[in-house]
Coordinates of C-alpha atoms and ligand atoms in Angstrom, one line a residue:
M223 CA 0.0 0.0 0.0
S224 CA 1.3 3.5 -0.9
I225 CA 2.4 5.9 1.9
L226 CA -0.4 8.2 0.9
K227 CA -3.1 5.5 1.2
N228 CA -1.6 4.5 4.5
I229 CA -1.9 8.1 5.8
Q230 CA -5.4 8.5 4.5
R231 CA -6.6 5.5 6.5
R232 CA -5.5 7.1 9.8
K233 CA -8.0 8.9 12.0
T234 CA -6.4 10.3 15.1
F235 CA -8.7 11.8 17.7
A236 CA -9.4 12.2 21.4
I237 CA -12.6 11.9 23.5
I238 CA -13.1 14.9 25.7
S239 CA -15.6 15.5 28.5
H240 CA -16.2 16.8 31.9
P241 CA -15.4 14.0 34.4
D242 CA -18.3 11.5 34.7
A243 CA -20.0 12.3 31.4
G244 CA -19.1 8.9 30.1
K245 CA -15.7 9.2 28.4
T246 CA -14.3 5.9 29.7
T247 CA -17.5 4.1 29.0
L248 CA -17.6 5.4 25.4
T249 CA -13.9 4.5 24.9
E250 CA -14.6 1.0 26.0
K251 CA -17.6 0.6 23.7
L252 CA -15.7 1.9 20.7
L253 CA -13.1 -0.8 21.4
L254 CA -15.8 -3.4 21.8
Y255 CA -17.4 -2.5 18.4
S256 CA -14.1 -2.5 16.7
G257 CA -13.2 -5.9 18.1
A258 CA -10.0 -4.5 19.8
I259 CA -11.4 -5.9 23.1
Q260 CA -13.8 -8.7 23.7
I261 CA -15.3 -8.0 27.1
A262 CA -16.6 -5.0 28.9
G263 CA -14.6 -3.8 31.9
A264 CA -11.3 -4.1 30.2
V265 CA -10.7 -0.3 30.0
K266 CA -10.0 1.1 33.4
S267 CA -11.0 4.5 34.3
N268 CA -7.9 6.7 35.0
K269 CA -9.9 9.2 37.0
I270 CA -9.6 9.4 40.8
K271 CA -12.9 9.5 42.5
K272 CA -11.5 10.9 45.7
T273 CA -9.0 13.6 45.1
A274 CA -6.5 12.5 47.7
A275 CA -2.9 12.6 46.5
S276 CA -2.3 9.2 47.9
D277 CA -4.9 7.7 45.6
F278 CA -3.4 9.3 42.6
L279 CA 0.1 8.3 43.5
E280 CA -1.0 4.7 44.2
I281 CA -2.9 4.5 40.8
E282 CA 0.1 5.9 39.0
K283 CA 2.5 3.5 40.7
Q284 CA 0.2 0.5 39.8
R285 CA -0.4 1.4 36.3
G286 CA 3.3 2.4 35.7
I287 CA 3.6 3.4 32.1
S288 CA 0.3 2.0 31.3
V289 CA 0.6 3.1 27.8
A290 CA -2.8 1.6 27.0
T291 CA -4.2 4.5 28.8
S292 CA -2.3 7.0 26.7
V293 CA -3.0 5.9 23.2
L294 CA -5.2 3.1 21.8
S295 CA -4.9 2.0 18.2
F296 CA -7.5 -0.2 16.5
D297 CA -8.9 -1.0 13.1
Y298 CA -12.4 -0.4 12.1
K299 CA -13.7 -1.1 8.6
D300 CA -10.9 0.3 6.4
A301 CA -9.6 2.9 8.9
I302 CA -6.8 2.8 11.4
I303 CA -8.0 4.7 14.5
N304 CA -5.7 6.2 17.0
L305 CA -7.5 7.3 20.1
L306 CA -5.5 9.4 22.4
D307 CA -6.5 9.3 26.0
T308 CA -6.6 12.3 28.2
P309 CA -6.2 12.4 32.0
G310 CA -9.5 12.0 33.9
H311 CA -8.4 14.4 36.6
K312 CA -9.0 18.1 36.2
D313 CA -5.7 18.9 38.0
F314 CA -3.9 17.5 35.0
A315 CA -5.9 19.4 32.5
E316 CA -2.8 20.9 30.9
D317 CA -1.8 17.4 29.8
T318 CA -5.2 17.2 28.0
Y319 CA -4.7 20.6 26.4
R320 CA -1.4 19.4 24.9
T321 CA -2.8 16.1 23.8
L322 CA -5.4 18.1 21.8
T323 CA -2.5 19.5 19.7
A324 CA -1.7 16.0 18.5
V325 CA -5.2 15.0 17.3
D326 CA -7.0 15.8 14.1
S327 CA -10.5 15.8 15.6
V328 CA -12.4 15.2 18.8
I329 CA -15.6 13.5 20.1
L330 CA -17.1 15.6 22.9
V331 CA -19.3 13.7 25.3
I332 CA -22.0 15.6 27.1
D333 CA -24.1 14.2 30.0
C334 CA -27.8 15.0 29.0
V335 CA -28.7 15.5 32.7
K336 CA -25.9 17.9 33.4
G337 CA -25.5 19.7 30.1
V338 CA -22.4 21.7 29.4
E339 CA -20.1 21.7 32.4
E340 CA -17.0 23.7 33.4
Q341 CA -14.3 21.4 32.1
T342 CA -16.2 21.0 28.7
E343 CA -16.0 24.8 28.2
K344 CA -12.3 24.9 28.8
L345 CA -11.5 22.0 26.6
M346 CA -13.6 23.4 23.8
Q347 CA -11.8 26.7 24.0
V348 CA -8.6 24.8 23.3
C349 CA -10.2 23.0 20.3
R350 CA -11.4 26.3 18.9
M351 CA -7.9 27.8 19.0
R352 CA -7.0 25.2 16.4
N353 CA -10.4 24.8 14.7
T354 CA -10.4 21.2 15.6
P355 CA -13.4 19.3 14.1
V356 CA -15.8 18.2 16.8
I357 CA -18.5 15.5 16.9
V358 CA -20.9 15.8 19.9
F359 CA -22.2 12.7 21.6
I360 CA -25.0 13.5 24.0
N361 CA -24.9 10.6 26.5
K362 CA -27.1 9.0 29.1
L363 CA -30.4 9.3 27.2
D364 CA -31.7 6.5 29.4
R365 CA -31.8 9.1 32.2
E366 CA -34.3 11.9 32.7
G367 CA -32.2 14.6 31.1
K368 CA -32.7 18.1 29.8
N369 CA -34.9 18.8 26.8
P370 CA -32.8 18.1 23.6
V371 CA -33.5 21.5 22.0
A372 CA -32.5 23.2 25.3
L373 CA -29.3 21.1 25.3
L374 CA -28.4 22.2 21.8
D375 CA -29.0 25.8 22.7
E376 CA -26.7 25.4 25.7
L377 CA -24.0 23.9 23.5
E378 CA -24.2 26.7 21.0
Q379 CA -24.2 29.4 23.6
K380 CA -21.6 28.1 26.0
L381 CA -19.3 26.5 23.6
N382 CA -19.6 29.0 20.8
I383 CA -20.1 26.4 18.0
N384 CA -22.8 25.8 15.4
V385 CA -24.4 22.4 16.0
R386 CA -26.3 20.1 13.6
P387 CA -28.1 17.1 14.9
L388 CA -27.8 14.1 12.7
S389 CA -30.1 12.0 14.8
W390 CA -33.0 12.9 17.0
P391 CA -34.3 11.1 20.2
L392 CA -37.9 10.0 20.7
G393 CA -38.6 10.5 24.3
I394 CA -36.0 10.6 27.1
G395 CA -35.3 8.8 30.4
S396 CA -38.0 6.2 31.1
S397 CA -39.9 7.2 27.9
F398 CA -36.8 6.9 25.7
R399 CA -37.7 4.8 22.6
G400 CA -34.7 5.3 20.4
V401 CA -33.2 7.8 17.9
Y402 CA -34.2 8.7 14.3
N403 CA -31.4 9.2 11.9
I404 CA -32.4 12.3 10.1
Y405 CA -30.2 11.8 7.0
K406 CA -30.6 8.0 6.7
N407 CA -34.3 7.9 7.7
S408 CA -33.8 5.0 9.9
F409 CA -34.9 4.4 13.5
A410 CA -32.7 2.7 16.0
F411 CA -34.7 1.1 18.8
F412 CA -33.4 1.6 22.4
H413 CA -33.2 -1.5 24.6
S414 CA -31.8 -1.1 28.0
N415 CA -29.1 -3.7 27.6
K416 CA -25.5 -3.6 28.5
Q417 CA -24.6 -6.8 26.7
Q418 CA -26.3 -6.3 23.3
I419 CA -23.9 -4.8 20.8
E420 CA -25.9 -4.3 17.6
D421 CA -28.6 -1.7 17.5
E422 CA -31.9 -2.8 16.1
V423 CA -32.4 -0.5 13.2
K424 CA -35.3 -0.1 10.8
V425 CA -35.1 2.0 7.6
F426 CA -38.1 4.2 6.5
E427 CA -39.0 6.0 3.3
S428 CA -39.0 9.3 5.1
I429 CA -40.3 10.8 8.4
D430 CA -43.8 10.6 6.8
D431 CA -43.6 6.9 6.3
P432 CA -46.9 5.3 7.7
G433 CA -44.7 2.5 9.2
L434 CA -43.5 5.0 11.8
Y435 CA -47.0 5.8 12.8
E436 CA -47.8 2.1 13.1
L437 CA -44.9 1.7 15.5
F438 CA -45.2 4.8 17.7
G439 CA -48.8 6.1 17.2
D440 CA -49.2 9.7 18.2
D441 CA -45.5 9.9 19.4
T442 CA -44.7 10.0 15.7
L443 CA -46.3 13.4 15.4
T444 CA -44.0 14.7 18.2
L445 CA -41.0 13.2 16.4
K446 CA -42.0 14.7 13.1
H447 CA -42.6 18.1 14.7
D448 CA -39.2 18.0 16.4
I449 CA -37.4 17.0 13.2
D450 CA -39.1 19.7 11.2
L451 CA -38.1 22.2 13.9
V452 CA -34.5 21.0 13.8
N453 CA -34.4 21.1 10.0
G454 CA -35.8 24.6 10.2
I455 CA -33.4 25.9 12.8
Y456 CA -30.1 24.3 12.0
D457 CA -28.1 24.6 8.7
D458 CA -27.8 21.4 6.7
F459 CA -24.8 19.3 7.7
Q460 CA -21.8 20.1 5.5
I461 CA -18.6 18.1 5.8
G462 CA -16.4 21.0 4.9
K463 CA -17.8 23.1 7.7
Y464 CA -17.3 20.2 10.1
R465 CA -13.8 19.7 9.0
S466 CA -12.9 23.4 9.4
G467 CA -14.4 23.4 12.9
Q468 CA -17.4 25.5 12.1
Q469 CA -20.1 23.0 12.5
A470 CA -20.4 20.2 15.0
P471 CA -22.7 17.2 14.2
V472 CA -24.6 15.9 17.2
F473 CA -25.6 12.3 18.1
F474 CA -27.7 11.1 20.9
G475 CA -27.2 7.8 22.7
S476 CA -26.3 5.8 25.8
A477 CA -22.8 4.5 26.0
L478 CA -23.6 2.3 29.0
N479 CA -26.3 0.6 27.0
N480 CA -24.2 0.4 23.8
F481 CA -26.8 2.6 22.2
G482 CA -25.9 5.0 19.4
V483 CA -22.3 4.0 19.6
K484 CA -22.1 2.1 16.4
E485 CA -23.8 4.9 14.6
L486 CA -21.3 7.3 16.0
L487 CA -18.4 5.1 15.0
D488 CA -19.7 4.5 11.5
T489 CA -20.2 8.3 11.0
F490 CA -16.8 9.0 12.6
V491 CA -14.8 6.9 10.1
E492 CA -16.8 8.3 7.3
I493 CA -16.4 12.0 8.0
A494 CA -13.5 12.5 10.5
P495 CA -10.4 14.0 8.8
S496 CA -7.3 12.0 8.0
P497 CA -4.1 13.6 9.2
V498 CA -4.1 17.3 8.5
P499 CA -1.2 19.7 7.7
R500 CA 0.6 21.2 10.7
D501 CA 2.2 24.6 11.2
T502 CA 6.0 24.8 11.6
T503 CA 8.5 27.6 11.9
D504 CA 9.0 27.0 8.1
G505 CA 5.3 27.1 7.2
L506 CA 2.8 24.2 6.8
I507 CA 4.0 20.6 6.6
T508 CA 1.6 18.3 4.8
P509 CA 1.3 14.7 5.9
D510 CA 2.2 13.4 2.5
N511 CA 5.6 15.2 2.6
K512 CA 8.0 12.4 1.9
N513 CA 10.4 13.4 4.7
F514 CA 9.5 12.2 8.2
S515 CA 8.7 14.7 10.9
G516 CA 6.9 14.7 14.2
F517 CA 6.7 16.3 17.6
V518 CA 6.6 15.3 21.3
F519 CA 3.4 16.3 23.0
K520 CA 3.5 14.3 26.1
I521 CA 6.1 12.7 28.4
H522 CA 5.0 10.0 30.7
A523 CA 7.3 9.1 33.6
N524 CA 6.9 5.9 35.6
I525 CA 6.7 6.7 39.3
D526 CA 7.2 3.1 40.3
P527 CA 10.8 3.0 41.5
K528 CA 11.2 -0.5 40.1
H529 CA 10.6 0.7 36.6
R530 CA 12.1 4.1 36.4
D531 CA 11.5 4.7 32.7
R532 CA 10.0 7.6 30.7
I533 CA 8.2 7.5 27.4
A534 CA 8.0 10.5 25.1
F535 CA 4.9 10.4 23.0
L536 CA 5.5 11.6 19.5
R537 CA 2.9 12.4 16.9
V538 CA 4.1 11.6 13.4
C539 CA 3.1 14.5 11.2
S540 CA 4.6 13.6 7.8
G541 CA 6.3 10.8 6.0
K542 CA 7.3 7.6 7.6
F543 CA 9.1 6.8 10.9
E544 CA 11.4 3.8 10.8
R545 CA 13.0 1.9 13.7
N546 CA 16.8 2.1 13.9
K547 CA 17.0 5.0 11.4
F548 CA 18.8 8.2 12.5
F549 CA 16.5 11.2 12.9
H550 CA 17.3 14.8 13.6
H551 CA 16.5 16.1 17.1
V552 CA 16.2 19.8 16.1
R553 CA 16.5 21.5 19.5
L554 CA 19.6 19.5 20.4
N555 CA 20.9 19.5 16.8
R556 CA 21.8 15.9 17.2
N557 CA 20.9 12.7 15.3
I558 CA 19.3 9.9 17.3
K559 CA 18.0 6.5 16.4
F560 CA 15.4 4.5 18.3
S561 CA 15.8 0.7 18.7
N562 CA 12.5 0.0 20.5
P563 CA 9.9 2.5 19.6
A564 CA 6.5 1.3 20.9
T565 CA 3.1 1.2 19.3
F566 CA -0.1 0.3 21.1
M567 CA -2.8 -2.0 19.8
G568 CA -5.8 -2.4 22.1
Q569 CA -4.3 -3.1 25.5
S570 CA -0.9 -4.2 24.5
K571 CA 2.3 -2.5 23.6
S572 CA 4.6 -3.8 20.9
I573 CA 7.7 -2.6 19.1
V574 CA 6.9 -0.8 15.9
D575 CA 9.1 -1.0 12.8
E576 CA 7.4 1.9 11.0
A577 CA 4.8 4.5 11.6
Y578 CA 3.0 6.9 9.4
A579 CA 1.6 10.5 9.7
G580 CA -1.3 10.4 12.2
D581 CA 0.3 7.7 14.3
V582 CA 1.5 8.2 17.8
I583 CA 4.6 6.3 18.9
G584 CA 6.2 6.0 22.3
L585 CA 10.0 6.6 22.5
Y586 CA 11.9 5.5 25.5
D587 CA 13.6 8.5 26.9
S588 CA 16.3 9.2 29.5
G589 CA 15.9 13.0 29.5
T590 CA 16.5 13.9 25.8
F591 CA 13.1 15.2 25.2
K592 CA 11.0 18.2 26.3
I593 CA 7.4 18.9 25.4
G594 CA 7.3 20.5 22.0
D595 CA 10.5 18.9 20.6
T596 CA 10.6 18.2 16.9
L597 CA 12.2 15.2 15.1
T598 CA 12.9 15.4 11.4
E599 CA 14.7 13.6 8.6
G600 CA 17.3 16.4 8.6
D601 CA 15.2 19.6 8.3
S602 CA 15.6 22.2 11.0
F603 CA 12.1 23.5 11.5
M604 CA 10.1 23.1 14.7
F605 CA 6.4 22.4 15.0
K606 CA 4.3 25.3 16.3
G607 CA 1.1 25.3 18.2
I608 CA 2.0 23.4 21.4
P609 CA 0.9 25.8 24.0
S610 CA 1.6 26.4 27.7
F611 CA -1.3 28.1 29.5
S612 CA -1.2 30.4 32.4
P613 CA -1.2 28.2 35.5
E614 CA -4.0 28.7 38.1
I615 CA -2.1 28.1 41.4
F616 CA 1.4 29.3 42.3
R617 CA 3.7 28.4 45.1
E618 CA 7.3 29.3 45.9
L619 CA 9.7 26.4 46.0
R620 CA 12.1 26.2 48.9
N621 CA 14.9 23.7 49.3
T622 CA 14.8 21.9 52.6
D623 CA 18.0 20.0 52.2
P624 CA 21.0 22.3 51.4
F625 CA 23.2 19.3 50.6
K626 CA 20.8 18.3 47.8
S627 CA 20.4 21.5 45.9
K628 CA 21.9 20.1 42.7
Q629 CA 19.5 17.2 42.8
L630 CA 16.6 19.6 43.4
E631 CA 17.7 21.7 40.5
K632 CA 17.9 18.7 38.2
G633 CA 14.6 17.3 39.4
I634 CA 12.7 20.5 38.9
S635 CA 14.2 21.0 35.5
Q636 CA 13.3 17.5 34.4
L637 CA 9.7 17.5 35.8
T638 CA 9.0 20.8 34.2
D639 CA 10.4 19.5 30.8
E640 CA 7.8 16.8 31.2
G641 CA 5.1 19.4 31.5
L642 CA 4.1 18.4 35.0
A643 CA 4.3 22.1 36.1
Q644 CA 5.7 25.4 35.0
L645 CA 8.8 27.0 36.5
F646 CA 9.3 30.8 36.8
T647 CA 12.6 32.1 38.1
Q648 CA 13.9 35.4 39.4
N649 CA 17.2 36.7 40.7
Y650 CA 19.3 34.5 38.5
G651 CA 17.3 31.5 39.4
N652 CA 17.5 31.9 43.2
R653 CA 13.8 32.5 43.5
K654 CA 11.6 29.8 42.0
V655 CA 7.9 29.9 41.6
I656 CA 6.0 26.8 40.5
G657 CA 2.7 27.2 38.7
V658 CA 0.2 24.4 38.2
V659 CA -3.4 23.8 37.2
G660 CA -4.5 21.8 40.3
P661 CA -3.1 21.3 43.8
L662 CA -2.6 17.6 43.3
Q663 CA 0.4 18.4 41.1
F664 CA 2.3 19.8 44.0
D665 CA 2.0 16.5 45.9
V666 CA 3.2 14.6 42.8
I667 CA 6.1 17.0 42.4
K668 CA 7.2 16.6 46.0
F669 CA 6.8 12.8 45.9
R670 CA 8.8 12.5 42.6
L671 CA 11.6 14.9 43.7
L672 CA 12.1 12.8 46.8
H673 CA 11.8 9.4 45.3
E674 CA 13.5 10.0 41.9
F675 CA 16.1 12.7 42.8
G676 CA 16.5 12.4 46.5
A677 CA 15.7 16.0 46.9
S678 CA 13.3 17.5 49.4
C679 CA 11.4 20.7 49.3
E680 CA 8.5 22.7 50.6
F681 CA 6.0 24.9 48.9
I682 CA 5.2 28.3 50.3
N683 CA 1.9 29.9 49.4
Y684 CA 2.3 32.5 46.7
P685 CA -1.2 33.7 46.1
S686 CA -1.5 35.1 42.6
Y687 CA -4.1 35.6 39.9
K688 CA -2.5 34.8 36.6
A689 CA 0.9 34.5 34.9
C690 CA 1.1 36.5 31.7
W691 CA 3.8 36.3 29.1
V692 CA 4.9 39.8 28.2
K693 CA 5.5 40.6 24.6
Y694 CA 7.2 43.9 23.7
E695 CA 9.3 45.5 21.0
N696 CA 11.5 47.8 23.0
E697 CA 12.6 48.0 26.6
S698 CA 10.8 51.3 26.8
D699 CA 7.5 49.5 26.2
I700 CA 7.9 47.9 29.6
E701 CA 9.5 50.7 31.5
S702 CA 6.8 51.1 34.0
L703 CA 6.4 47.4 34.4
S704 CA 10.1 47.0 35.2
A705 CA 10.0 50.0 37.6
L706 CA 6.7 49.3 39.5
W707 CA 6.3 45.6 39.3
S708 CA 9.9 44.3 39.2
N709 CA 9.0 42.0 42.1
N710 CA 6.4 40.2 40.0
L711 CA 8.6 39.8 36.9
Y712 CA 10.0 36.3 36.2
F713 CA 11.4 34.3 33.4
D714 CA 10.0 31.0 32.2
K715 CA 12.3 28.1 31.2
N716 CA 12.8 29.5 27.7
K717 CA 13.8 32.9 29.1
N718 CA 10.5 34.6 28.1
L719 CA 9.5 37.4 30.4
V720 CA 6.5 36.6 32.6
Y721 CA 4.5 38.9 34.8
I722 CA 2.8 37.1 37.7
A723 CA -0.1 39.3 38.6
E724 CA -1.4 39.3 42.2
S725 CA -4.9 40.2 41.2
K726 CA -7.1 41.1 38.3
Y727 CA -6.8 44.7 39.5
S728 CA -3.0 44.7 39.4
L729 CA -3.0 43.1 35.9
D730 CA -5.4 45.7 34.6
R731 CA -3.2 48.5 36.1
A732 CA -0.1 47.0 34.6
K733 CA -1.8 46.8 31.2
E734 CA -2.9 50.4 31.6
K735 CA 0.6 51.7 32.5
N736 CA 2.3 49.6 29.7
P737 CA 0.0 50.1 26.8
K738 CA 2.5 49.0 24.2
A739 CA 3.2 45.7 25.8
Q740 CA 1.0 42.7 25.3
F741 CA 0.0 40.3 28.2
L742 CA -0.6 36.8 26.9
L743 CA -2.4 34.0 28.8
S744 CA -0.7 31.3 26.8
I745 CA 2.5 30.8 24.8
E746 CA 3.6 28.4 22.2
H747 CA 6.6 26.3 23.0
N748 CA 8.4 27.2 19.8
D749 CA 7.0 30.6 19.1
L750 CA 5.7 33.6 20.9
T751 CA 2.6 34.0 18.8
L752 CA -0.2 36.3 19.7
E753 CA -3.7 34.9 19.4
M754 CA -6.8 37.1 19.8
D755 CA -8.5 35.4 22.7
N756 CA -5.2 34.9 24.3
V757 CA -4.8 38.5 25.4
A758 CA -5.4 38.9 29.2
Ligands
G4P174 P1 -15.8 9.6 32.6 O1 -14.7 8.7 32.1 O2 -16.2 10.6 31.6 O3 -15.4 10.2 33.9 O4 -17.1 8.8 32.9 P2 -17.4 7.2 33.0 O5 -17.4 6.6 31.7 O6 -16.5 6.6 34.1 O7 -18.9 7.2 33.5 C1 -19.3 7.9 34.6 C2 -20.5 7.2 35.2 O8 -21.6 7.3 34.3 C3 -20.3 5.7 35.4 O9 -21.1 5.3 36.5 C4 -20.9 5.1 34.2 O10 -21.4 3.8 34.3 C5 -22.1 6.0 33.9 N1 -22.6 6.0 32.5 C6 -21.9 6.1 31.4 N2 -22.7 6.1 30.3 C7 -23.9 6.0 30.8 C8 -25.2 5.9 30.2 O11 -25.4 5.9 28.9 N3 -26.3 5.9 31.0 C9 -26.2 5.8 32.4 N4 -27.3 5.8 33.1 N5 -25.0 5.9 33.0 C10 -23.9 6.0 32.2 P3 -20.4 5.1 38.0 O12 -21.5 4.6 38.8 O13 -19.7 6.4 38.4 O14 -19.3 4.1 37.7 P4 -19.4 2.5 37.5 O15 -19.5 2.0 38.9 O16 -20.6 2.3 36.7 O17 -18.1 2.2 36.8

């Protein structure tokens, strides 16, 4: 098979949701349909129900580099599907944001009882930054949820996307009968059954087919009324609009009852994009470019002391990756070969000889990689678009063992390279502030510094509002910032200037006093690019 054909078969995506909406359940059902697993219960949730750090650390130790929870590859029909897993815990949301840079589309799961929740909004903001195509799966239709029209309104308003239902439910909760596929004129009957895999589907001439009335009596009138309404309100589905991130098709179902999942998967392989071009410091690189290239979007370290390995996850963006072939590590300007790159099929990991654009491979790493690193076949460009976002919680790092300061230095450097947290320094590195998304990360850092590097530290409260990367042309643009807020100015690991604002008020004041400078809430690893909704 030609390289191009191989690339076109690939569909690389992630499932995103607010915790508990049904991401794990849907993942498992997709694997069941594809035949990658045979029994339900094989996919373990990676979320921590209780938010205790000890639970998290225990789970991490047990699963080790449980790569199966990082990327799952499986075949379905003619497609090779790469499903990238994202952490279930909101404290590790930044990891999810970065994973979203490595996919070509997403499936968004919404709980029909709860509607759009906080984490959904954040994740969708990240998808919108890159115009990632989204398919929405409204889950748990077997429960008394919100009215479907109200749900769609909520999706449009809170997530700022245009939706287009492709199917429509008849009833909800205890009166749920199934869904009508608006484009295929077929009805899938709902049976509350966790074992049954195939949906019972009946095809009709149209929504006016008398056969529907025979089945559902007067309920058919409600269904027809709803579908007329939907067709009147929402624009027709257009694949081009979906692929450019402007229109999100919507399905209704119940992952737990295997309902609507096959329809979702069938449509997914039909419409989801194959690997798309990606932006680099040298312009767009298309997947069919014959030279290999890829970037590291995630580094997973094993916190089990018996297996102290790290895996760098690399998304192949163009050409073909080959085992034991030298590739160029652009940042280090070094050529490296990989003798045991891993790929993941279902639950098991195996050594891969070659991988194509769209694939994600795991490279064993002893500290050569940082998030955002690019590998090429000799070219010296770097991939853009791998962001760091302003952390939400800040603490000052203090060494509690003066004899181990080197170890602490090394540990913090490595953990922040992995993307576990962000490091901001001042006074030639003597003052260190660590920024994270959730407090659980501090416990993980402390644990890993002690167990992997023999360093001990404490975290001192450093209440702050936001970290903003400051972009300016001339020193004079930040004159007042340097004079009045020097205490709040830091450098990130790439020597970019960062202003850690104590409050919204002080940020507004700093902006007012330094009108020529720009204050950004996120920064790209390989480029300081301004994006409109990025400005604080
Ligand atoms: P997550 O990964 O998004 O966090 O969600 P997960 O799949 O773990 O699902 C969260 C809960 O919702 C689970 O129940 C799961 O069984 C349930 N669920 C998923 N899909 C459906 C559905 O279609 N209908 C109904 N009624 N429930 C659904 P749990 O009690 O928290 O866990 P478990 O004990 O069932 O594993």
